[in-house]
mmCIF file of C-alpha atoms in Angstrom:
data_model
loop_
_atom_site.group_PDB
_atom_site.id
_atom_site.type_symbol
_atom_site.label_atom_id
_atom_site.label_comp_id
_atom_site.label_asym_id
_atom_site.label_seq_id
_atom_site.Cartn_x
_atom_site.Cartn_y
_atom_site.Cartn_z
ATOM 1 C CA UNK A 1 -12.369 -1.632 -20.958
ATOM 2 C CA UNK A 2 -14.575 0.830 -19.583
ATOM 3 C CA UNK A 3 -13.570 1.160 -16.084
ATOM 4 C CA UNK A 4 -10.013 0.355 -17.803
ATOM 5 C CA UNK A 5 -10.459 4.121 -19.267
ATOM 6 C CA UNK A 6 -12.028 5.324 -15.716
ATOM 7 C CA UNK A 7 -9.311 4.660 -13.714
ATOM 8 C CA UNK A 8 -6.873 6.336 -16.786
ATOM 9 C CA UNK A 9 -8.830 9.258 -16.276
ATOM 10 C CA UNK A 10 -8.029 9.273 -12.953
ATOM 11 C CA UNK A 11 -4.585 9.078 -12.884
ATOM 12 C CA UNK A 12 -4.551 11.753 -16.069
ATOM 13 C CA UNK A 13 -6.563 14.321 -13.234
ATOM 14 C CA UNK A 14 -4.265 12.997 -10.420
ATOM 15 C CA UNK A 15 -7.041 12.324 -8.665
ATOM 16 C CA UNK A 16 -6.232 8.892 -7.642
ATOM 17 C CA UNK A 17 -6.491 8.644 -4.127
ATOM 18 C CA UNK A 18 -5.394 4.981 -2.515
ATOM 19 C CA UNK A 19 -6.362 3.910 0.852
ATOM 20 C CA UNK A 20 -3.961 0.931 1.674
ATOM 21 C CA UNK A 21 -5.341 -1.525 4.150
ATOM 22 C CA UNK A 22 -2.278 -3.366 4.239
ATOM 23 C CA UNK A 23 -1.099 -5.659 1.956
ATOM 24 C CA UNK A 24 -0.306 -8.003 4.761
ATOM 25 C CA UNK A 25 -3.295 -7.420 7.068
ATOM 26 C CA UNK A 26 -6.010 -10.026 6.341
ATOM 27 C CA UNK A 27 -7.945 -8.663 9.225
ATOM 28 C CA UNK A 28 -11.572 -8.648 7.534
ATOM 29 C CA UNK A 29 -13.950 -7.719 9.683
ATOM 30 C CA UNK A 30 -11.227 -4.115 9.930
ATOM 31 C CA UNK A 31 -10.504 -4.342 6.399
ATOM 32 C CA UNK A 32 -14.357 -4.200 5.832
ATOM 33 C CA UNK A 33 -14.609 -1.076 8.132
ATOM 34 C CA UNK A 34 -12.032 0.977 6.654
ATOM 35 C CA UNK A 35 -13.222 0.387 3.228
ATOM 36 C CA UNK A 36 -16.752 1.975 4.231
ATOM 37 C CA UNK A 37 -14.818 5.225 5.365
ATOM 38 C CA UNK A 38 -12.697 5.942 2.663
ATOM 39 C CA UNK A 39 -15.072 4.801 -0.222
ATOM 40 C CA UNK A 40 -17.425 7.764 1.436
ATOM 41 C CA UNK A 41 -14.398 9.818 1.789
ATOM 42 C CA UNK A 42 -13.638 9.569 -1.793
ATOM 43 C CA UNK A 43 -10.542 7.062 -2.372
ATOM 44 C CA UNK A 44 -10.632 5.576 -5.488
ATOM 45 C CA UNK A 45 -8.385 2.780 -4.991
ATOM 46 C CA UNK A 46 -9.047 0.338 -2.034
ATOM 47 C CA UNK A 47 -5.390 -1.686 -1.370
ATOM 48 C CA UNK A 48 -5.506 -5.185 0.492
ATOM 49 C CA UNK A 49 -4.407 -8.034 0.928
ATOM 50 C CA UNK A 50 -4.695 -10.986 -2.020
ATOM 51 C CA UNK A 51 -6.937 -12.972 0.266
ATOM 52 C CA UNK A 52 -10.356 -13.886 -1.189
ATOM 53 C CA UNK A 53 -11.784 -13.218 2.283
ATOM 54 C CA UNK A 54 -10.497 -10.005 2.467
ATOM 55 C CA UNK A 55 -11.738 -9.066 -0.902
ATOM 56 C CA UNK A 56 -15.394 -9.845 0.067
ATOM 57 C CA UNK A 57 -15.150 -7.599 3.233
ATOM 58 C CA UNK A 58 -13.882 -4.964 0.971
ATOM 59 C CA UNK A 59 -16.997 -5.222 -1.055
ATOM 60 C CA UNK A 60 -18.881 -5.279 1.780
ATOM 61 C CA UNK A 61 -17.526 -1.890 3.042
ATOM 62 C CA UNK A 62 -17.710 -0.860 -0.305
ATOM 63 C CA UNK A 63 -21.435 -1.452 -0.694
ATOM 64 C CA UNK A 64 -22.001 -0.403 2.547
ATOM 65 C CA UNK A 65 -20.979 2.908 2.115
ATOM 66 C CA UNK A 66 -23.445 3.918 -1.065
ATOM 67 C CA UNK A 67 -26.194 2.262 1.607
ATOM 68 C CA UNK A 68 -25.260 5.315 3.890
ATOM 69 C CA UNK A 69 -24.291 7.970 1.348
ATOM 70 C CA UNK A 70 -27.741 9.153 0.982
ATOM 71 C CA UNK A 71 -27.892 9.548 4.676
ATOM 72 C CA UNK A 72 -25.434 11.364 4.995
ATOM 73 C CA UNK A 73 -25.376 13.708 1.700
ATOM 74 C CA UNK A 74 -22.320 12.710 0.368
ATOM 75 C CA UNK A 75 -22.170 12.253 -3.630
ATOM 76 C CA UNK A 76 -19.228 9.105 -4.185
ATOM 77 C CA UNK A 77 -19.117 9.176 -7.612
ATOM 78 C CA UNK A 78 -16.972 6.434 -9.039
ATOM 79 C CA UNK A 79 -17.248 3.512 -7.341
ATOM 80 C CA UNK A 80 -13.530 2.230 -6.202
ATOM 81 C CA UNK A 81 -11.085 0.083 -7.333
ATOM 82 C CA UNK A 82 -10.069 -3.138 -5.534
ATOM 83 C CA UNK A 83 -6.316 -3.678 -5.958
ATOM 84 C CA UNK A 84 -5.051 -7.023 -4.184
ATOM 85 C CA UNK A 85 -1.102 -6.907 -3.248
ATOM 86 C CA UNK A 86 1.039 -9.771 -4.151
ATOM 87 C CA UNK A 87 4.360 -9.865 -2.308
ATOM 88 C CA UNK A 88 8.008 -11.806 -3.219
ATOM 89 C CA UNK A 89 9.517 -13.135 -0.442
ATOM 90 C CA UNK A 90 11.384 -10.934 1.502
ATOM 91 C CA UNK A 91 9.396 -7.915 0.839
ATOM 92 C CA UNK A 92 8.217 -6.327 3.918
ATOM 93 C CA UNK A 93 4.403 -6.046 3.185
ATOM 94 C CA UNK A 94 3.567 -9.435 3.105
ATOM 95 C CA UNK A 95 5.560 -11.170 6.025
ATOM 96 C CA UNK A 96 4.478 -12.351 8.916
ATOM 97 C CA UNK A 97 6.629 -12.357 11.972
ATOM 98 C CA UNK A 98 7.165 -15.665 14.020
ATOM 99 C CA UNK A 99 8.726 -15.456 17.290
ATOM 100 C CA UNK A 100 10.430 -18.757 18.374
ATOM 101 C CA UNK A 101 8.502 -19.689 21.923
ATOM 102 C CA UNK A 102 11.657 -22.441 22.231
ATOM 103 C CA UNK A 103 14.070 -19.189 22.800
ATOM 104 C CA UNK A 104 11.983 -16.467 23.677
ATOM 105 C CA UNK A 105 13.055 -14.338 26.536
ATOM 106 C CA UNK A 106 9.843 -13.305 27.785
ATOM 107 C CA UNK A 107 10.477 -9.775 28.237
ATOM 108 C CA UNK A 108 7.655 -8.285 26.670
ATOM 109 C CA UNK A 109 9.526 -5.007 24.713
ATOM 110 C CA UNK A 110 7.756 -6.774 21.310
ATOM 111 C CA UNK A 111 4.378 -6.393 22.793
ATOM 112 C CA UNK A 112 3.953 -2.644 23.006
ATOM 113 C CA UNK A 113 5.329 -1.733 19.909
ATOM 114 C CA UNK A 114 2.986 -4.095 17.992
ATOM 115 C CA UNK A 115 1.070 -1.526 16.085
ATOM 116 C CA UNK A 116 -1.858 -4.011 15.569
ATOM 117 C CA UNK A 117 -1.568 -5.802 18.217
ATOM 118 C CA UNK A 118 -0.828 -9.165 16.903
ATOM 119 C CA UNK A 119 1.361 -10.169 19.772
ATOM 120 C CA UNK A 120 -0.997 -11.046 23.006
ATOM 121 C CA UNK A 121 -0.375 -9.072 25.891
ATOM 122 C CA UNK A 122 -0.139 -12.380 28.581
ATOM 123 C CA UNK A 123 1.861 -14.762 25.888
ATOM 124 C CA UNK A 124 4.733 -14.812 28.708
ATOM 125 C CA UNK A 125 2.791 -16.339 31.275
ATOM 126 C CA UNK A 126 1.834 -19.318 29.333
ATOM 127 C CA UNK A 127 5.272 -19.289 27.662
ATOM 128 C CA UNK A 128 6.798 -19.078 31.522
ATOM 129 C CA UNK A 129 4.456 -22.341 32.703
ATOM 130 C CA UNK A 130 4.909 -24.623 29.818
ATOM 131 C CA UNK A 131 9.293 -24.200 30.023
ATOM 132 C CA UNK A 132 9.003 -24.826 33.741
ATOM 133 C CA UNK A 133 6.667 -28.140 33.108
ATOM 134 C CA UNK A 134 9.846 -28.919 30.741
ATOM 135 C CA UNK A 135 7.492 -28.711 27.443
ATOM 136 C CA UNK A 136 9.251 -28.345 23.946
ATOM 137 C CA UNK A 137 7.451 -26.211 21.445
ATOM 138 C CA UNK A 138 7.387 -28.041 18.266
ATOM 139 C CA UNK A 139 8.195 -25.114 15.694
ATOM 140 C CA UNK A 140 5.885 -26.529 13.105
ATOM 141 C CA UNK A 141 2.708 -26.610 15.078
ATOM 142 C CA UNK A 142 0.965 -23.698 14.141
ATOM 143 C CA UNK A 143 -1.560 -23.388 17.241
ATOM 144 C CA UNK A 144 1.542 -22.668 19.456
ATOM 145 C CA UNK A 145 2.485 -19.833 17.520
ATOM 146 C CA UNK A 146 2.720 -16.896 19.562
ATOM 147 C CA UNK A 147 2.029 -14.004 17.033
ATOM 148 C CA UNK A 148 -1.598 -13.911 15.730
ATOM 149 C CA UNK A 149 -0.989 -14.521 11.676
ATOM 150 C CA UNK A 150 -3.803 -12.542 10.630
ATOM 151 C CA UNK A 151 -2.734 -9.310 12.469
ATOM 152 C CA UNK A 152 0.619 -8.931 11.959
ATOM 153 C CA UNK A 153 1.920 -6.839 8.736
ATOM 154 C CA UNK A 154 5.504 -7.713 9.203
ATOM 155 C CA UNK A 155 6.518 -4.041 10.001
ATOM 156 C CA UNK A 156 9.862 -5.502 11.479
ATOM 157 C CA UNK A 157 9.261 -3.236 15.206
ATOM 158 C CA UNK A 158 9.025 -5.999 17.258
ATOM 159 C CA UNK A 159 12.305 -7.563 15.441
ATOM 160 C CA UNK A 160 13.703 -4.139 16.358
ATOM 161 C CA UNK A 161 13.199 -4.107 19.809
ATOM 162 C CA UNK A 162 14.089 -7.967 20.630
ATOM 163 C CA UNK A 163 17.467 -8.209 22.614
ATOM 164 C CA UNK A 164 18.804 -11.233 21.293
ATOM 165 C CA UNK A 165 19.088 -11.774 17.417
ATOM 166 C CA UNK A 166 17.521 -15.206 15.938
ATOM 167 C CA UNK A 167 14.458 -15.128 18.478
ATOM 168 C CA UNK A 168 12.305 -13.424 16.065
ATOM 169 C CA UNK A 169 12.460 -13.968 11.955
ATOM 170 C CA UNK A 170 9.982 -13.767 9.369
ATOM 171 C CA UNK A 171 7.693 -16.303 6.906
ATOM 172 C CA UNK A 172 6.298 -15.531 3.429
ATOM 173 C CA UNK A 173 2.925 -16.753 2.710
ATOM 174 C CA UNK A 174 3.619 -18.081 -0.465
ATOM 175 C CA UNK A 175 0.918 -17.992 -2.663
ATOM 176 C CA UNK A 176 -0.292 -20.082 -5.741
ATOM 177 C CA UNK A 177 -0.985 -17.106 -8.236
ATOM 178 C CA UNK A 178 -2.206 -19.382 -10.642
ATOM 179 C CA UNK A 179 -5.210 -20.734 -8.702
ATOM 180 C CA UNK A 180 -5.627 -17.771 -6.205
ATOM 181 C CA UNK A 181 -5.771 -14.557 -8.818
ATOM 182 C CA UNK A 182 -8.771 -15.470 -10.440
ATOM 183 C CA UNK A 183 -10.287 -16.155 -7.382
ATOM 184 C CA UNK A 184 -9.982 -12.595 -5.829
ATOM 185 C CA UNK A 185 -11.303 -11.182 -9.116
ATOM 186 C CA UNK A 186 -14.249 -13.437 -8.582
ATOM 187 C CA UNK A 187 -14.372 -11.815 -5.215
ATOM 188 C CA UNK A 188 -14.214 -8.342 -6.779
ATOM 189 C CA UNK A 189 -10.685 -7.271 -7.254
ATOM 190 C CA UNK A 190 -10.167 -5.629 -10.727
ATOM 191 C CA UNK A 191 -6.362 -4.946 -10.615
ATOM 192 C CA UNK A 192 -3.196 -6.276 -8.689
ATOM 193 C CA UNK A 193 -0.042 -5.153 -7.386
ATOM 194 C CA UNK A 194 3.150 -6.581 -7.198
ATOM 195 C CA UNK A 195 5.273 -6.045 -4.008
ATOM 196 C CA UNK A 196 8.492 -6.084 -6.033
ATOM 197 C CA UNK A 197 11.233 -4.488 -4.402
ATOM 198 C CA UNK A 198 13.523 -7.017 -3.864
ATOM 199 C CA UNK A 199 16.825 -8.085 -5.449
ATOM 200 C CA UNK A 200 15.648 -11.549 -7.002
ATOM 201 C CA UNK A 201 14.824 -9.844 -10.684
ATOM 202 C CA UNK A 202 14.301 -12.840 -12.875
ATOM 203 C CA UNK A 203 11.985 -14.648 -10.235
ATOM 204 C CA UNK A 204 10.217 -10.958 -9.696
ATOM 205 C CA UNK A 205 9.444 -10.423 -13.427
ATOM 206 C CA UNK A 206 8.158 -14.307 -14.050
ATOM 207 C CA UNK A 207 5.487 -13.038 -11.575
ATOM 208 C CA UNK A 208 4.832 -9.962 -13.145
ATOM 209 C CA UNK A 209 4.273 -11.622 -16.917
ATOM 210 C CA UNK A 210 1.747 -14.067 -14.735
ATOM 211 C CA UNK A 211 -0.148 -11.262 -12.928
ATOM 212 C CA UNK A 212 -0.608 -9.273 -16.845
ATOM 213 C CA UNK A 213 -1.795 -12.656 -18.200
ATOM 214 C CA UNK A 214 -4.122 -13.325 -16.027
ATOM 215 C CA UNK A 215 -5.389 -9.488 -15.682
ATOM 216 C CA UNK A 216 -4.631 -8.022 -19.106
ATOM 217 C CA UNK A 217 -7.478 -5.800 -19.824
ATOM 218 C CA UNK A 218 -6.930 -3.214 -16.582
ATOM 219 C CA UNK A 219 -3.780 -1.773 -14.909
ATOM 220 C CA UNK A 220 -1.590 -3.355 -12.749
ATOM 221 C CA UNK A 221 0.984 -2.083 -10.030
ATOM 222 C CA UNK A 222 4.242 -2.708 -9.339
ATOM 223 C CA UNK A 223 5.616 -1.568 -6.076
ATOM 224 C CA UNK A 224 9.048 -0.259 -5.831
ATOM 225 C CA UNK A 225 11.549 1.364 -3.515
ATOM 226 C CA UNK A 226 15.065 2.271 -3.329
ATOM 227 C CA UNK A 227 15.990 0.130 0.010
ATOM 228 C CA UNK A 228 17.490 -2.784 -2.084
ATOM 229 C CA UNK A 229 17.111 -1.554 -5.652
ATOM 230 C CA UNK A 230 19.783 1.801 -6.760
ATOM 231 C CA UNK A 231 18.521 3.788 -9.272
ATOM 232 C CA UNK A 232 19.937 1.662 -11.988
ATOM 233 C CA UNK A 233 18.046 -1.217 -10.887
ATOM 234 C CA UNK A 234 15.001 0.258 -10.673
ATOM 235 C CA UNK A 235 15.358 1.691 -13.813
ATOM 236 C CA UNK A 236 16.142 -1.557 -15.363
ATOM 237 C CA UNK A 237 13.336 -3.229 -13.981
ATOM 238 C CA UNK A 238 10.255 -0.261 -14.376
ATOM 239 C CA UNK A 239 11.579 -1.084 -18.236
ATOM 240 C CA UNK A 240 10.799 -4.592 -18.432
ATOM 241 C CA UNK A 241 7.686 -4.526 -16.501
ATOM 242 C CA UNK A 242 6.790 -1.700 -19.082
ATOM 243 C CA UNK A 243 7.234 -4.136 -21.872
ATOM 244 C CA UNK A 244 5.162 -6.515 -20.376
ATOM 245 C CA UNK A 245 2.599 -4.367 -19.495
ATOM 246 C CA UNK A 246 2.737 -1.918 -22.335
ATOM 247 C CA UNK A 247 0.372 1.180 -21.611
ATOM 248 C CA UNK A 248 -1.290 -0.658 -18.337
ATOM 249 C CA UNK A 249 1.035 -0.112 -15.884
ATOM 250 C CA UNK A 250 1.439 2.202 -12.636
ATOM 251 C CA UNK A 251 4.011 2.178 -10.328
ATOM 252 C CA UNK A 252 4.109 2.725 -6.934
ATOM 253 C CA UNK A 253 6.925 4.828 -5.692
ATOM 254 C CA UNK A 254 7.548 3.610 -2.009
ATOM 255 C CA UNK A 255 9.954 6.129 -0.567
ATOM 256 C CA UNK A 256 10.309 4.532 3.173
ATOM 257 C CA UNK A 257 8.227 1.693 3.734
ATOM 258 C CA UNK A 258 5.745 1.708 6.259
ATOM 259 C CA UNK A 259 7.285 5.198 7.878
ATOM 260 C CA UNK A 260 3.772 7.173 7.638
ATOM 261 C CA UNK A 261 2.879 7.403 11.362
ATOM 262 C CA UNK A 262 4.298 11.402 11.374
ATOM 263 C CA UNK A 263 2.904 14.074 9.572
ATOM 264 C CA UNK A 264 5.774 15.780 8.302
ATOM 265 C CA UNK A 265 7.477 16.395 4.866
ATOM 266 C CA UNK A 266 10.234 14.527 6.626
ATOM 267 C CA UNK A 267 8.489 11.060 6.411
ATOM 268 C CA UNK A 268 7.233 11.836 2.541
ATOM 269 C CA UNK A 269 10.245 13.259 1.366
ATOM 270 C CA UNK A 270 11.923 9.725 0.074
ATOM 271 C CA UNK A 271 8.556 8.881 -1.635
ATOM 272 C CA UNK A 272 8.627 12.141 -3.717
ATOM 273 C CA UNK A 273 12.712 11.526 -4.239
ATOM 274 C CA UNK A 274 11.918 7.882 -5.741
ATOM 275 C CA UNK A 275 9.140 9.580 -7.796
ATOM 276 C CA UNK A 276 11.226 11.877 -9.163
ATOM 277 C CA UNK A 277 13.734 9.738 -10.208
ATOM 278 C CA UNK A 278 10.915 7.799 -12.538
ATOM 279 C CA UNK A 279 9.887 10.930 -13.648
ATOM 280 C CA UNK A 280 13.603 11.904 -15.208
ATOM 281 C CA UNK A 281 13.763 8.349 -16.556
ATOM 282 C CA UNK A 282 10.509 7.297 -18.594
ATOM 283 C CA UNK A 283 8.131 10.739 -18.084
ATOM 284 C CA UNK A 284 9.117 14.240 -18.927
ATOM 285 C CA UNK A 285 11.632 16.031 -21.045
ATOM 286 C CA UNK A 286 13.132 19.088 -20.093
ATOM 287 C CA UNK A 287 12.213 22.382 -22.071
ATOM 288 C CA UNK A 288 15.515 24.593 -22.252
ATOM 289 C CA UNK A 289 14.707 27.927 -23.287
ATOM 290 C CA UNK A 290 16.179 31.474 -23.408
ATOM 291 C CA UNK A 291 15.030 34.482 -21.646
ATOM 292 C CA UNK A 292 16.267 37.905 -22.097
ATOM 293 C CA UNK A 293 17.155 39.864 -19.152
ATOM 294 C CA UNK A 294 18.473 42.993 -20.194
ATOM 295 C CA UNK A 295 20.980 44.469 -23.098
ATOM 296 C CA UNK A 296 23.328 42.007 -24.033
ATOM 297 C CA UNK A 297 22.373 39.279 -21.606
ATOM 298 C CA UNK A 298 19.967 36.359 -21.503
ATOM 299 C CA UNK A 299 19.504 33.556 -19.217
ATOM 300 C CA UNK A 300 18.658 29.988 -19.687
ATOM 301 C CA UNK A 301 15.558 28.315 -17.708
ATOM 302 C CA UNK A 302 14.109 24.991 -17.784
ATOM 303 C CA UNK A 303 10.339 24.115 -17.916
ATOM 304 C CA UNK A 304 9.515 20.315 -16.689
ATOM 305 C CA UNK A 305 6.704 18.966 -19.518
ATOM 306 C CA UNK A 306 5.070 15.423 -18.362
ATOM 307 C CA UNK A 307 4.389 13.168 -21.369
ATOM 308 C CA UNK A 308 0.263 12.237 -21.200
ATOM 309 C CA UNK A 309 -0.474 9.220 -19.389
ATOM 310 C CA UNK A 310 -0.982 7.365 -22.804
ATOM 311 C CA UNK A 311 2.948 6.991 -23.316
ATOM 312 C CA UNK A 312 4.312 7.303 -19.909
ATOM 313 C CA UNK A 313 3.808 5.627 -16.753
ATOM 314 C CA UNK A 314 1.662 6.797 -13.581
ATOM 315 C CA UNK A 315 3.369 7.387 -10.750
ATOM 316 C CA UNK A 316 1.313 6.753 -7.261
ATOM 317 C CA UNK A 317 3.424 7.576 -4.201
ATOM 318 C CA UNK A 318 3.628 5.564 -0.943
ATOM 319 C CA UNK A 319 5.736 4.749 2.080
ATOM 320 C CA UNK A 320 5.788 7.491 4.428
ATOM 321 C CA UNK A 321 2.978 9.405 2.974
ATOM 322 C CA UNK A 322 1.213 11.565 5.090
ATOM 323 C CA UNK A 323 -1.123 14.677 4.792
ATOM 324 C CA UNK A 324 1.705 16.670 3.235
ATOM 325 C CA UNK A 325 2.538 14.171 0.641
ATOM 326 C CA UNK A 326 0.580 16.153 -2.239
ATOM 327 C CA UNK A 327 2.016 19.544 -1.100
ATOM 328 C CA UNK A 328 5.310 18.519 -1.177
ATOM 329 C CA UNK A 329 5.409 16.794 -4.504
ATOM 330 C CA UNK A 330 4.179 20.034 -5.946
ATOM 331 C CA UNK A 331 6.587 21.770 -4.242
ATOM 332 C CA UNK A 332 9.023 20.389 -5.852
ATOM 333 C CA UNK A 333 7.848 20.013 -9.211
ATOM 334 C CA UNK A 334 7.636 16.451 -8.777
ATOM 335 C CA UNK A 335 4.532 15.049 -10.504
ATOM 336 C CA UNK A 336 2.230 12.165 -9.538
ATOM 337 C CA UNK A 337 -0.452 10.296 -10.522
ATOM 338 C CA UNK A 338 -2.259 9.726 -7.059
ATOM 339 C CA UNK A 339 -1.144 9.355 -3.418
ATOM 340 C CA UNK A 340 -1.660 5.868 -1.632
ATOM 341 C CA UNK A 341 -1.777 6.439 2.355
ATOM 342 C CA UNK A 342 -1.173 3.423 4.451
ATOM 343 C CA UNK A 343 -0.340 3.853 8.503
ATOM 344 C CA UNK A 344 -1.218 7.312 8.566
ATOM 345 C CA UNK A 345 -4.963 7.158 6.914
ATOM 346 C CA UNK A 346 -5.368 3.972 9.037
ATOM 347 C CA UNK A 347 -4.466 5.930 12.408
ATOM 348 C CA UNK A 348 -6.409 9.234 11.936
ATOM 349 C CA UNK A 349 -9.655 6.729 12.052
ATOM 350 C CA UNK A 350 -8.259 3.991 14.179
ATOM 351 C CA UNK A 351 -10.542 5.426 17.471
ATOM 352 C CA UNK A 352 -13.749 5.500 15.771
ATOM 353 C CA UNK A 353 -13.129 2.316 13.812
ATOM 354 C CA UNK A 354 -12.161 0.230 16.938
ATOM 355 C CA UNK A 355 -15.610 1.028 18.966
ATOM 356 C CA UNK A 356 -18.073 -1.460 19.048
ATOM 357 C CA UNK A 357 -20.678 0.499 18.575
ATOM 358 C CA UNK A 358 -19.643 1.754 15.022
ATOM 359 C CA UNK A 359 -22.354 0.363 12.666
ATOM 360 C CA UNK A 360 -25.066 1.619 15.037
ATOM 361 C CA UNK A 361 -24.114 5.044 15.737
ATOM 362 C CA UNK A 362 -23.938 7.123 12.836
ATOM 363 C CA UNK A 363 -22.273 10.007 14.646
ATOM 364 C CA UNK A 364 -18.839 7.771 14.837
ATOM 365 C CA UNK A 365 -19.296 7.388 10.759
ATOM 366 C CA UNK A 366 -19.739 10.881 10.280
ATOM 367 C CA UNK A 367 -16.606 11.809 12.429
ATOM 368 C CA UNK A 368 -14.340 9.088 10.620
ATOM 369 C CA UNK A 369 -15.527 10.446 7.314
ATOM 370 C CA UNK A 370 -14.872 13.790 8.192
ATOM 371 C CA UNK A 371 -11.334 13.225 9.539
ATOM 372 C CA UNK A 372 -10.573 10.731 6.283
ATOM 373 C CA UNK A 373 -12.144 13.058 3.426
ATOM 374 C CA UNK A 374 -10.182 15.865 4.557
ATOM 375 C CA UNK A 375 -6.989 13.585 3.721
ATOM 376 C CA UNK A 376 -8.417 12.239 0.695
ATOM 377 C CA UNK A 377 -9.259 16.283 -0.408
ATOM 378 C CA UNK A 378 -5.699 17.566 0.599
ATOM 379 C CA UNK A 379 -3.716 14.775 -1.627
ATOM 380 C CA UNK A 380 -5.741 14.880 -4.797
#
């Protein structure tokens, strides 16, 4: 109950920063490494995959990070949260691509646009030798699958760019909640999220009542955007999760997917839009009030008052979140809870992270700190 009321606090002081390591990426070893950055850079939230692996790598970072703290002056303070992402099939997060090596054209426009390079660079030239020795790829046969499961987070580019539809589709890892969700918190992991922005409600909310049973004394996220759900919908289903989850739930307001590479207000403007719409819905009440302007005349204003986190729901915004993400939803009046930062908190670091040298040279810590506190500082 106690770190229950921590993380409450948090949200309250929307100071709830999220680093997302990608709900699909079960990439440890980089998983590990990013969570050592942002715990010393001050997230609060550490977002992964539901993979027990993935988990421990997390706590690992984790760990590491108050090792080096004292080093390097910094003060953490709360130690993070470990949320572990649950998707439904179909949602983008949690997919893996699969490109069919029985129809593949071999003309490599999927390979540069892989943004995690989970598609080898010389899979053509074995695909090229084994069709002219007249071999058959047997679809099922996992070790001739060209696109390397644990990189790939299903971000649909390489789809995109592929000439001929069919060649490339996509495979949810389905999951046994039931025996895995206990497991991760074993590993660590003190809250989940559902990825549940899909049309299949009934199926979506069965998973939800699982997830609060088997986690009911801390929050739990569900993930939403507008792509497949109108307002309505989402509405409809923020209302029964609420139910379920009574005063323990956040949701995550995922404007555009996956869009944060730019630092604009451009790429964070549908996250603040979908928060707002939550906001009108379950979270404020709008103040009318008159104001005199002069003999004879008065004018009518509105003041936006947010209902304490106790009886409304926390709002943390995603998908396309940058930098500006904070700035803009104050801007515009929009409140939230806490900012979760996926592509672009993972690419401001990505040069330091990837050198092989990083756990021996603390000047490449320092510099990825730097660059990811200064994130962390500008959305909380």
């Amino acid at each position: 109950m106690e770190r229950f009321k921590i993380l409450q606090n948090l949200l309250e002081e929307e100071k709830c920063f999220k680093m997302i390591c990608g709900a699909g990426n079960e990439d440890a070893p980089y998983v590990k490494k990013l969570a050592l950055i942002y715990t010393l850079a001050g997230a609060k939230i550490l977002d992964v995959s539901c993979n027990v692996e993935v988990i421990e790598h997390a706590m690992q970072g984790i760990d590491m990070a108050y090792e080096l703290s004292t080093k390097l002056g910094i003060n953490i303070g709360v130690r993070p949260f470990i949320m572990a992402s649950v998707g439904m099939p179909g949602d983008h997060h949690v997919r893996k691509s699969y490109i069919d090596p029985n129809t593949c054209l071999g003309c490599n426009l999927c390979i540069p646009v892989c943004p995690t390079e989970a598609i080898p660079k010389d899979f053509t030239d074995e695909l090229d030798l084994f069709k002219i020795l007249g071999g058959n790829f047997e679809t099922e046969d996992q070790s001739k699958e060209i696109v390397i499961r644990e990189l790939c987070i299903g971000c649909g580019k390489c789809s995109n760019v592929c000439p001929k539809d069919g060649i490339i589709s996509y495979r949810h890892n389905a999951k046994e909640l039931k025996k895995l969700l206990p497991k991760c918190m074993e590993a660590g992991a003190e809250t989940f999220e559902l990825h549940a922005a899909v049309g299949e409600h009934k199926v979506t909310i069965e998973e939800w009542k699982l997830i609060n049973e088997i986690n009911p004394n801390n929050f739990n996220s569900m993930c939403l955007d507008r792509l497949n759900l109108g307002n309505l919908q989402l509405e409809n289903r923020i209302e029964e999760a609420k139910k379920i989850s009574r005063n323990k739930l956040i949701i995550q307001a995922d404007g555009y997917p996956m869009s944060g590479g730019e630092n604009n207000y451009n790429s964070t403007l549908q996250a603040v839009a979908c928060a707002d719409v939550i906001n009108k819905k379950f979270n404020m009440r709008v103040n009318k009030r008159k104001e005199k302007e002069g003999p004879g005349k008065a004018k009518v204003s509105s003041k936006r008052i947010y209902r304490p986190i106790s009886v409304s729901i926390p709002i943390i915004l995603s998908g396309g979140t940058n930098a500006l993400s904070k700035k803009l939803s104050n801007q515009m009046e929009v409140r939230c809870n806490g900012i979760a930062i996926g592509t672009y908190a993972r690419d401001i670091i990505d040069d330091f992270v990837s050198q092989k040298d990083f756990y021996t040279d603390m000047n490449i810590i320092k510099k990825a700190y730097q660059i990811a506190n200064k994130l962390v500082k500008n959305n909380t």
